[in-house]
mmCIF file of C-alpha atoms in Angstrom:
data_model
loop_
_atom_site.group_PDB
_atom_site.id
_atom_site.type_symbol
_atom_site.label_atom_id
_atom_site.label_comp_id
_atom_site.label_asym_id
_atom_site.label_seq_id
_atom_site.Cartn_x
_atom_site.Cartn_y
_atom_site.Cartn_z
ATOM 1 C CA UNK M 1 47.241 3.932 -39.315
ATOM 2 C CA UNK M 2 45.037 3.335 -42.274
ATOM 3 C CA UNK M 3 43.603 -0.010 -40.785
ATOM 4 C CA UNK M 4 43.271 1.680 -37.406
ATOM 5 C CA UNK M 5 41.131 4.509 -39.602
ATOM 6 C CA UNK M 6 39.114 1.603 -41.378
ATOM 7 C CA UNK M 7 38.736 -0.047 -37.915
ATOM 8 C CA UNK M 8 37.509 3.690 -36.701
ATOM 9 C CA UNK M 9 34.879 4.239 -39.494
ATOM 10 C CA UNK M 10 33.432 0.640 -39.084
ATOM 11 C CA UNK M 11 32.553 1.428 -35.480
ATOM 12 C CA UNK M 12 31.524 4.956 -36.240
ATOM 13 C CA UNK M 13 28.755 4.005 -39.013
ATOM 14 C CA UNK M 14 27.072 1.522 -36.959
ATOM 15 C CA UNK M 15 26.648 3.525 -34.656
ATOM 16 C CA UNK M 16 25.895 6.746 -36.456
ATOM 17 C CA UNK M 17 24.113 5.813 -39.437
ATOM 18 C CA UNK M 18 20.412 3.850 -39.244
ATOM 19 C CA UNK M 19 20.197 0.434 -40.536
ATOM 20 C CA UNK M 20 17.089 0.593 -42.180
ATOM 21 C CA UNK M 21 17.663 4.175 -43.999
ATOM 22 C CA UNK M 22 17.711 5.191 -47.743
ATOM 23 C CA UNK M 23 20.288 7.610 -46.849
ATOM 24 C CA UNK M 24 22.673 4.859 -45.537
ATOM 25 C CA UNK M 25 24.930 4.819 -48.564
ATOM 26 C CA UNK M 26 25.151 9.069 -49.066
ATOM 27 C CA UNK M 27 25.880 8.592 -44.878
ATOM 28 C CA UNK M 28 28.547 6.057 -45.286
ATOM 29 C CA UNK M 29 30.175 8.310 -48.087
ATOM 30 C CA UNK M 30 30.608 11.273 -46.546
ATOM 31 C CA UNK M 31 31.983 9.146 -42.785
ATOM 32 C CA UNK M 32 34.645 7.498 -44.976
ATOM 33 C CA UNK M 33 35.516 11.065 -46.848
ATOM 34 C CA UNK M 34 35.383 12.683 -43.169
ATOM 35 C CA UNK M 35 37.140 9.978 -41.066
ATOM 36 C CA UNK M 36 40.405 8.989 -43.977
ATOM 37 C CA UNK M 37 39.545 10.702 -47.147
ATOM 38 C CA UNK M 38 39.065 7.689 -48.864
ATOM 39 C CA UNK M 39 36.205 7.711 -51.328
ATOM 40 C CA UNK M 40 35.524 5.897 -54.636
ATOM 41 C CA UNK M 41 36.805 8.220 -57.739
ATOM 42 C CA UNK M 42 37.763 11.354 -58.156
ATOM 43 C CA UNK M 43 36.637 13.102 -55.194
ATOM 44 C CA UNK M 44 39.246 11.402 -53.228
ATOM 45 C CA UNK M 45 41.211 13.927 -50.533
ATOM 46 C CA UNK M 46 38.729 17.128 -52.352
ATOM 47 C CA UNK M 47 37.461 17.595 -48.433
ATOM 48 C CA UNK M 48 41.300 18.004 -46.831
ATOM 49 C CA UNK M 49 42.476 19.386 -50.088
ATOM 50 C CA UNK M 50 43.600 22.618 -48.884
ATOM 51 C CA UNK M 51 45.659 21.566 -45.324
ATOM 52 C CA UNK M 52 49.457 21.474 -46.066
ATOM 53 C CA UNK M 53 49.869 17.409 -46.584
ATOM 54 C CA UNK M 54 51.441 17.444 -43.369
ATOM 55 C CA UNK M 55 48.277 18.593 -41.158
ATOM 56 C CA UNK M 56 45.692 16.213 -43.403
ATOM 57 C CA UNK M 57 46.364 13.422 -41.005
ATOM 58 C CA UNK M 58 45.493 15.819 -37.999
ATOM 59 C CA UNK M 59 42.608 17.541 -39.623
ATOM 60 C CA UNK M 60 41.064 14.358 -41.018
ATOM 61 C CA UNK M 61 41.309 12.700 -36.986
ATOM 62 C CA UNK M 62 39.959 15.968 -35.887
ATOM 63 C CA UNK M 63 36.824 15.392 -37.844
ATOM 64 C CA UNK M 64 37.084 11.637 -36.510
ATOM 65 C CA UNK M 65 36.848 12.664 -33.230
ATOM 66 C CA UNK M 66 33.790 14.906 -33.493
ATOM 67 C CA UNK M 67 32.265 12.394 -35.343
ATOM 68 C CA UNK M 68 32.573 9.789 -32.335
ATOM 69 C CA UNK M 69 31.994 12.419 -29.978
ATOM 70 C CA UNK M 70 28.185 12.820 -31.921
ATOM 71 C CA UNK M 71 27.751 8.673 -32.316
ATOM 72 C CA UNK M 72 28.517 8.706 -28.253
ATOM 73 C CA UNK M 73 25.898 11.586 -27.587
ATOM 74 C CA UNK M 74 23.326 9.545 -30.148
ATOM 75 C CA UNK M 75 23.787 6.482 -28.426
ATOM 76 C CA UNK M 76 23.249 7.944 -24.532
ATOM 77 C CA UNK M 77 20.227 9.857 -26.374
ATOM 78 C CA UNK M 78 18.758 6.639 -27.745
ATOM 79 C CA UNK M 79 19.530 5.132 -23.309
ATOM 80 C CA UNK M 80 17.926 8.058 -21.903
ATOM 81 C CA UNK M 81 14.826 7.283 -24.120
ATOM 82 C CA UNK M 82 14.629 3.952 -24.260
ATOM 83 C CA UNK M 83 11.373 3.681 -22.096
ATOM 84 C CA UNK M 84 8.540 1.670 -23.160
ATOM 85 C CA UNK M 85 5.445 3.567 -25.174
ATOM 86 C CA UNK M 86 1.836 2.572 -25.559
ATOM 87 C CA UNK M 87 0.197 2.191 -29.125
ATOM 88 C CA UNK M 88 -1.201 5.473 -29.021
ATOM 89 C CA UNK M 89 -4.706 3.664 -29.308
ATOM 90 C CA UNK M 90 -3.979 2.721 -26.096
ATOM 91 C CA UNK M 91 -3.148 6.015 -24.038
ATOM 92 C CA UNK M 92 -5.471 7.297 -22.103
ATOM 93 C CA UNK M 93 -6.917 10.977 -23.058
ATOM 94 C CA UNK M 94 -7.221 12.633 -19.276
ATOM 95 C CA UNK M 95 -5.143 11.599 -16.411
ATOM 96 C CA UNK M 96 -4.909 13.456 -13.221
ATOM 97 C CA UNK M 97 -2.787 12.763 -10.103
ATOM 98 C CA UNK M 98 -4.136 14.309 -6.531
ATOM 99 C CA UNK M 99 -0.899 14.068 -4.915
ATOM 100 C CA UNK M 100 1.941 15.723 -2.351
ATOM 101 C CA UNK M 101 5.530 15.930 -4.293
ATOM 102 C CA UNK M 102 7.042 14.475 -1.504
ATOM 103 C CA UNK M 103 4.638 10.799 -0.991
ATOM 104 C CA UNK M 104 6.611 7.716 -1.868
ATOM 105 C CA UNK M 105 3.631 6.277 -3.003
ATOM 106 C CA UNK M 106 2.715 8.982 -5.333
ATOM 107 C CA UNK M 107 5.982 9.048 -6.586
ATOM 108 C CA UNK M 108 5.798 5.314 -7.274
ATOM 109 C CA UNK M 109 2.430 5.795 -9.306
ATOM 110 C CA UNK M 110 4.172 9.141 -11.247
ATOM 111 C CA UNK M 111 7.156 6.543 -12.113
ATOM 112 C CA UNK M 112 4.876 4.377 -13.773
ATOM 113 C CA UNK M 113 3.361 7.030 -15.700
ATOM 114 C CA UNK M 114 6.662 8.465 -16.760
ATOM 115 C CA UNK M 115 8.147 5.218 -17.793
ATOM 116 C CA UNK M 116 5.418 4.500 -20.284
ATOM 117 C CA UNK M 117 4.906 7.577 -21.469
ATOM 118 C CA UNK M 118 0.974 8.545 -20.291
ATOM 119 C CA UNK M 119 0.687 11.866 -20.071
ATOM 120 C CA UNK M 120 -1.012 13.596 -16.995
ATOM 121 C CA UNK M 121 -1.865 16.774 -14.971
ATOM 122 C CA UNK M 122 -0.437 17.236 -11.303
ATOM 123 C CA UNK M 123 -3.254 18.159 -8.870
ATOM 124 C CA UNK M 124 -1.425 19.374 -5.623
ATOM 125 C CA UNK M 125 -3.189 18.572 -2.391
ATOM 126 C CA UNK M 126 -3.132 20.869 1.045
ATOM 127 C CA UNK M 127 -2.141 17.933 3.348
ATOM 128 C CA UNK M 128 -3.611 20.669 5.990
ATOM 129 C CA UNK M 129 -7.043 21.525 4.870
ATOM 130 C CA UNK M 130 -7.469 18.340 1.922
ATOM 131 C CA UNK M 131 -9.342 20.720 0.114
ATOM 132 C CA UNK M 132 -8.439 19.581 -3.474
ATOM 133 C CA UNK M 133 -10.113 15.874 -2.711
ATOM 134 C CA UNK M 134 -13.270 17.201 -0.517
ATOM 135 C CA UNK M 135 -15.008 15.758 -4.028
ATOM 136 C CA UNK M 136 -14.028 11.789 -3.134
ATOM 137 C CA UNK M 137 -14.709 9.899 -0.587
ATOM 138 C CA UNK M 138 -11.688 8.829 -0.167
ATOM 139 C CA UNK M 139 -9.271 11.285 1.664
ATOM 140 C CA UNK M 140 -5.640 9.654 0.812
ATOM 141 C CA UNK M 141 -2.890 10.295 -1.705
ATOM 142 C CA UNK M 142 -2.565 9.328 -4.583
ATOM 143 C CA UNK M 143 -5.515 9.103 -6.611
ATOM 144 C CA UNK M 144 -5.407 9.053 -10.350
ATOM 145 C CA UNK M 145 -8.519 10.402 -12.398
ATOM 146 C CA UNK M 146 -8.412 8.033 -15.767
ATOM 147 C CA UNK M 147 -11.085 9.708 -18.543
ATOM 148 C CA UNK M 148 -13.634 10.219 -15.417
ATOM 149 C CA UNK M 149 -12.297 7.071 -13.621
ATOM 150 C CA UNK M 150 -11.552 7.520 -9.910
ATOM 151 C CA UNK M 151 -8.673 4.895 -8.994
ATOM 152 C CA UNK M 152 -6.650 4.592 -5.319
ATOM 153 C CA UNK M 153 -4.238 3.027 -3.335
ATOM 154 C CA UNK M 154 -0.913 3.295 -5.699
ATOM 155 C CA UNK M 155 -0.425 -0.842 -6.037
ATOM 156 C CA UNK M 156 -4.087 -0.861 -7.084
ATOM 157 C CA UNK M 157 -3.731 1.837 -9.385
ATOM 158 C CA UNK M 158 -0.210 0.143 -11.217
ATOM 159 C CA UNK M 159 -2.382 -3.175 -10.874
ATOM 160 C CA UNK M 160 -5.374 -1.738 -12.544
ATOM 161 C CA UNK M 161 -3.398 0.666 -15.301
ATOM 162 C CA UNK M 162 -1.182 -2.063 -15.948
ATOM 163 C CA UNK M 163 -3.721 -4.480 -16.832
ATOM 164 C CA UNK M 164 -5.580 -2.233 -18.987
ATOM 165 C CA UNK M 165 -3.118 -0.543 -20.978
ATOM 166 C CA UNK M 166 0.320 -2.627 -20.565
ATOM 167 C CA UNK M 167 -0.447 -6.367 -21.018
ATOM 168 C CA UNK M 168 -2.649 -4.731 -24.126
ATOM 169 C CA UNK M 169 0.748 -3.744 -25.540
ATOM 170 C CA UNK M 170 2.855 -6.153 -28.251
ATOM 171 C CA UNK M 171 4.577 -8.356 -25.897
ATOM 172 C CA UNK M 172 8.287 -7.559 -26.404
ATOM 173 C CA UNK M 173 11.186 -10.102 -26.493
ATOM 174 C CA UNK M 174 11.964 -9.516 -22.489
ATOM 175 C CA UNK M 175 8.522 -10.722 -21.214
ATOM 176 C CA UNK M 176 10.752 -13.480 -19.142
ATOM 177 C CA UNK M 177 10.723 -12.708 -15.698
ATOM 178 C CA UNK M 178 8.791 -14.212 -12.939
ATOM 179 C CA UNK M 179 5.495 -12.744 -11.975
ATOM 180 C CA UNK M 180 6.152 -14.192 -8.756
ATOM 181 C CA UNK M 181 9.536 -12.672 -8.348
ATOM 182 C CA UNK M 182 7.671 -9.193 -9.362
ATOM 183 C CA UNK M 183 5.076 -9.447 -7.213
ATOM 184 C CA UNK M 184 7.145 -10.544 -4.246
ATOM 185 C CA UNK M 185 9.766 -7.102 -4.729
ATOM 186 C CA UNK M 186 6.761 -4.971 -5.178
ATOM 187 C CA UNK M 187 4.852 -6.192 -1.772
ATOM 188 C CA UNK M 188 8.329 -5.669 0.219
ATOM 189 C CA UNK M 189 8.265 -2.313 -1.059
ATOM 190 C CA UNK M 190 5.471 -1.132 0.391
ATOM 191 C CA UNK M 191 5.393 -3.363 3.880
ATOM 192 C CA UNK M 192 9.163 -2.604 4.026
ATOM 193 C CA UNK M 193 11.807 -0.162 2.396
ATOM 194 C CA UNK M 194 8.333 2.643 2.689
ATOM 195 C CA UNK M 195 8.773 2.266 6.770
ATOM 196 C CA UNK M 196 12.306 3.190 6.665
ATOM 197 C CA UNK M 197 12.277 6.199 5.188
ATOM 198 C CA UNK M 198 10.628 8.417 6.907
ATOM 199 C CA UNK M 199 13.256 7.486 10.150
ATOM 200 C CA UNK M 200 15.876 8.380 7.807
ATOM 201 C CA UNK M 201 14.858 11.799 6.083
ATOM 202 C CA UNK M 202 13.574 12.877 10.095
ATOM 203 C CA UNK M 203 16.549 10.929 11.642
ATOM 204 C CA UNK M 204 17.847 14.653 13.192
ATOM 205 C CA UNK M 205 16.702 18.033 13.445
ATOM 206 C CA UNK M 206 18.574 19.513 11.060
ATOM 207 C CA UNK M 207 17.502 16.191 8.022
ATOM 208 C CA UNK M 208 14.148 17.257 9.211
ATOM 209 C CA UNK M 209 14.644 20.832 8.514
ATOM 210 C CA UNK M 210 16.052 19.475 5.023
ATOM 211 C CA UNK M 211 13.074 17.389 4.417
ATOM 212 C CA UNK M 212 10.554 19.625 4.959
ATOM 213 C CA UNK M 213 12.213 22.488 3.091
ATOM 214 C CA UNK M 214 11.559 20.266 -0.196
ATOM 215 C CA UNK M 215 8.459 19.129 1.139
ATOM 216 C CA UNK M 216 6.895 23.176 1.201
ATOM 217 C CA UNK M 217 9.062 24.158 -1.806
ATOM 218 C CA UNK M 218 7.011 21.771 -3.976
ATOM 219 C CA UNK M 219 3.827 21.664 -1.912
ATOM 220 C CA UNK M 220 1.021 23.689 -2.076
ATOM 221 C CA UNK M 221 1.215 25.840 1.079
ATOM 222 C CA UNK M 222 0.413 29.650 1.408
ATOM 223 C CA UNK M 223 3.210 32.070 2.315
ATOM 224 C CA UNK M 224 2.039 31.637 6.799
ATOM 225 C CA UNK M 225 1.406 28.043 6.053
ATOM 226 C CA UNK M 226 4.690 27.459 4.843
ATOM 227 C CA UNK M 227 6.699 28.575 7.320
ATOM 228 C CA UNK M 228 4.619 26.943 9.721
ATOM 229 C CA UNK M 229 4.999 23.583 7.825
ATOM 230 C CA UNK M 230 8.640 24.079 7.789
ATOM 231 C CA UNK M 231 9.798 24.505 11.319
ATOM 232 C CA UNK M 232 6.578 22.685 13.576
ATOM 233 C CA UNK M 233 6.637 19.839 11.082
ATOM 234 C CA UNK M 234 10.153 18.870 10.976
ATOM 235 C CA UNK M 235 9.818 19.492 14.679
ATOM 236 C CA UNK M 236 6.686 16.919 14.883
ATOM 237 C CA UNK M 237 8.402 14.564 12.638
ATOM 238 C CA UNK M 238 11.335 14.386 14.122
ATOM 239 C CA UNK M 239 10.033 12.922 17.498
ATOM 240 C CA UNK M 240 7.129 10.895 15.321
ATOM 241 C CA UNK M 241 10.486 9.160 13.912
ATOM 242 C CA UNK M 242 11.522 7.772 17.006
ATOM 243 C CA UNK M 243 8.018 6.523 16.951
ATOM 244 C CA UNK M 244 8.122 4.530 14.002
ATOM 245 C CA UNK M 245 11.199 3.124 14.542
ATOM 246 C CA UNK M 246 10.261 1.290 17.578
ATOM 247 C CA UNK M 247 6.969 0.503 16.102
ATOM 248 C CA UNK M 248 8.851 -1.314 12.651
ATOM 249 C CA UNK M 249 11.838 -2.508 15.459
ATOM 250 C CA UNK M 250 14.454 -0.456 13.612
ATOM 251 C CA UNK M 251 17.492 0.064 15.549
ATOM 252 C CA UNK M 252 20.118 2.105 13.824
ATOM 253 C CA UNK M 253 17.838 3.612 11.015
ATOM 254 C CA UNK M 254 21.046 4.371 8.456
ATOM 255 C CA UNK M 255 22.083 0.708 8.920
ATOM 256 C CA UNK M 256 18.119 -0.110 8.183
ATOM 257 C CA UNK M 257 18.452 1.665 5.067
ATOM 258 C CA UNK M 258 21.442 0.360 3.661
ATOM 259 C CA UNK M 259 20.414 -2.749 4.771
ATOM 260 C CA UNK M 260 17.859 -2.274 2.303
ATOM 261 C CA UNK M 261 19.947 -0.901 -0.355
ATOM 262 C CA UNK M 262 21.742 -3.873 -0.102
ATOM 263 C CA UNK M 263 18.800 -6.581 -0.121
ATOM 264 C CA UNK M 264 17.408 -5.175 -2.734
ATOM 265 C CA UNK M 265 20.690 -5.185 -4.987
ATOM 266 C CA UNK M 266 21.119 -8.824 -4.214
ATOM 267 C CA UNK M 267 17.525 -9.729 -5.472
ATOM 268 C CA UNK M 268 18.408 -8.172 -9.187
ATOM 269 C CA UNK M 269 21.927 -10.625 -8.706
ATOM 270 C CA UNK M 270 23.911 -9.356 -11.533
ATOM 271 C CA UNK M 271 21.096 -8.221 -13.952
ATOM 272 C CA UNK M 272 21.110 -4.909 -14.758
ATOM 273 C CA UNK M 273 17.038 -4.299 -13.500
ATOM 274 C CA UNK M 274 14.654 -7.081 -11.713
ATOM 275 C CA UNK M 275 13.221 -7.368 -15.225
ATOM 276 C CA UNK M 276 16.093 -8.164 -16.863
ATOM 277 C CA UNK M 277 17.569 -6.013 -19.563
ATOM 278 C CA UNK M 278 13.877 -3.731 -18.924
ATOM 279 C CA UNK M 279 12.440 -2.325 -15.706
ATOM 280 C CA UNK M 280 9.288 -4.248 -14.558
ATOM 281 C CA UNK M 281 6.841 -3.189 -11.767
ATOM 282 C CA UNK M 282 9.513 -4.123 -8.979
ATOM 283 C CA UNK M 283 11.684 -1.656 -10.338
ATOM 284 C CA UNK M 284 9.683 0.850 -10.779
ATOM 285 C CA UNK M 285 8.235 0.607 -7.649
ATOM 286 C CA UNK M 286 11.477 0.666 -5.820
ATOM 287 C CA UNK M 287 12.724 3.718 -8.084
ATOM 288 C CA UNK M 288 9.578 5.675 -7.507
ATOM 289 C CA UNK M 289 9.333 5.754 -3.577
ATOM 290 C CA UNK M 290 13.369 6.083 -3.559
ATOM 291 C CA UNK M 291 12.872 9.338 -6.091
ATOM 292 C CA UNK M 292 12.109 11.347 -2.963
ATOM 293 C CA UNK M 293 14.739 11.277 -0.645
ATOM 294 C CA UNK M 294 17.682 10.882 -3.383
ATOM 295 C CA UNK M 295 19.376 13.779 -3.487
ATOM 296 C CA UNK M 296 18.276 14.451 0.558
ATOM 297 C CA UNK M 297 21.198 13.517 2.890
ATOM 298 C CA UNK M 298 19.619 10.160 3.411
ATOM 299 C CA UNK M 299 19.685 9.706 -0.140
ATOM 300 C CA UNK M 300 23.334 10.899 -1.194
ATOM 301 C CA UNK M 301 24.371 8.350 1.825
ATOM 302 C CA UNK M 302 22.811 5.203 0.558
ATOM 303 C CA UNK M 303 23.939 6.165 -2.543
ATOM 304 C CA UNK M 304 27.617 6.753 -1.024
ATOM 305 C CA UNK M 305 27.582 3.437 1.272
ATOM 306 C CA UNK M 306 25.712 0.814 -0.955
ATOM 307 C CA UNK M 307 25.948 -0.485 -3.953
ATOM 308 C CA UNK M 308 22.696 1.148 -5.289
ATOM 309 C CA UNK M 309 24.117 3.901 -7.126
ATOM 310 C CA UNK M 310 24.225 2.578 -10.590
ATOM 311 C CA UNK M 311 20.966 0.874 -10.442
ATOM 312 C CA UNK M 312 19.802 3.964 -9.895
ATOM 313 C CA UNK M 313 21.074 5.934 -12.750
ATOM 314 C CA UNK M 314 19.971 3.481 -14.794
ATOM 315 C CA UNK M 315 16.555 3.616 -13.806
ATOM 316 C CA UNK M 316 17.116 7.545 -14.251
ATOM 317 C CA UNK M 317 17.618 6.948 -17.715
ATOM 318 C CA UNK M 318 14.791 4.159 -18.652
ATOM 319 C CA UNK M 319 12.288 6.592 -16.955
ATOM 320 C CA UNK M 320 13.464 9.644 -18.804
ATOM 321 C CA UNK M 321 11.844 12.917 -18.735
ATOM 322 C CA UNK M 322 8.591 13.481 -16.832
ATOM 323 C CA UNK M 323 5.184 12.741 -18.615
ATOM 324 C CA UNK M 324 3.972 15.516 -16.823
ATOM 325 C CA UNK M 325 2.032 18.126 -18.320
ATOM 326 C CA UNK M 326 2.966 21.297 -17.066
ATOM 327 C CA UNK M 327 0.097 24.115 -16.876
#
């Protein structure tokens, strides 16, 4: 029992205690006192002192337990925000995204932002009257305002942000992968796995209905506007579908999408993201115009029939919260 304890408390203080901390020795005390009351001296047993001898073993694996219930919740904490940061030197001071919640392509730009940490302000656009962008000349989603710099099209936006602000960064010890290989996932994204979605998430009335629920939830729509949104969009959409699947020659539009699923699991072959141990621009860029649908019907059934689930939780976690500043 005692080496199984000693065995216990080994594992436990790596995991709890920092490695680089003046505290580590008063930490590694009080684990050992807590875990088999075993310190140095005379204070050996005071903590379990006053259990009947019979219950010290129980009490003092009690305390064990909580203490390896706390090192697993510190180590998931440390997962969930393990995304890359900027120097802050490097962040920019005013970011703004002209968007629609629901736009795979703003969603790809937001994951970018979120993953390195660049705070920005949400700017949400009237797909019906455009007012919000009347300003710019240029009457798509997204566009990101950088300190009074207009930027467009979401791949030139990544390209342009990334250039500026993430190759400025200390290069960091994963900086292996092939640009080519990036570059490659990032263009099938958006002349591929973009044109299957919307067949999926309009596929029926009632996943049309679905869609365009979240769509006005999180859009900016007056009361009469949303209603109207609702039913004659998902309506409109759902026979535009059958458009677009003869125009990108998709047959069975589920199949299409796990199809994808599938392809795009077989490109990371075994490695827990495209970029290795870290997300690059290809995962990102996949994540972001997947964040959408994922909890639609579409979503939960590539999820169910593929092998993308995991990937996907694991991009949940190295994107973390939302840089999103909420006003």
């Amino acid at each position: 029992m005692r080496r199984v304890s000693t065995l216990a408390s080994s594992m436990l203080l790596r995991a709890v205690v920092p490695r680089n901390s003046a505290a580590v020795a008063v930490h590694r005390c009080l684990l050992q006192e807590a875990l088999y009351c075993s310190v140095a001296g005379s204070t050996r047993r005071r903590w379990f002192h006053f259990f009947p001898s019979s219950s010290r073993g129980a009490a003092s694996l009690g305390v064990a337990g909580a203490l390896a219930s706390a090192a697993c919740a510190s180590m998931l904490l440390e997962e969930v925000y393990a995304k890359e940061q900027l120097p802050p030197e490097l962040v920019p001071k005013d970011v703004v995204l002209y968007q629609y919640e629901a736009c795979p392509f703003c969603n790809k730009v937001k994951a970018f932002l979120d993953y390195y940490g660049i705070p920005y302000k949400v700017v949400e656009v009237n797909p019906l009257s455009k007012k919000e962008i009347k300003w710019s000349d240029y009457k798509k989603v997204p566009i990101l305002m950088v300190d009074g710099e207009q930027l467009v099209d979401s791949s030139d936006i990544i390209d342009k942000l990334s250039d500026k602000l993430v190759q400025q960064r200390s290069a960091h010890s994963d900086k292996t992968t092939n640009n080519e290989e990036e570059e490659k996932w990032r263009k099938w994204v958006d002349n591929h796995l973009v044109h299957i979605l919307s067949p999926n998430i309009y596929r029926s009335t009632a996943e049309a209905l679905e869609s365009f629920d979240y769509i006005t939830s999180n859009g900016n729509f007056g009361f009469t506007e949303k209603i109207t949104v609702k039913y004659a969009g998902a309506a409109a959409m759902y026979f535009v579908s059958k458009n677009l699947k003869k125009k990108y020659n998709i047959t069975d539009e589920r199949a299409a999408l796990y199809e994808a699923a599938e392809t795009w699991m077989n490109a990371l072959n075994g490695r827990e993201y495209l970029g290795g141990s870290k997300p690059n621009l290809g995962d990102l860029a996949v994540f972001g115009v997947l964040r959408p649908i994922r909890y639609l019907r579409s979503g939960r059934d590539m999820v169910e029939h593929t092998r993308i689930g995991e990937w996907y939780s694991r991009m949940e976690s190295a994107v973390g919260e939302s840089s999103r500043i909420r006003t």
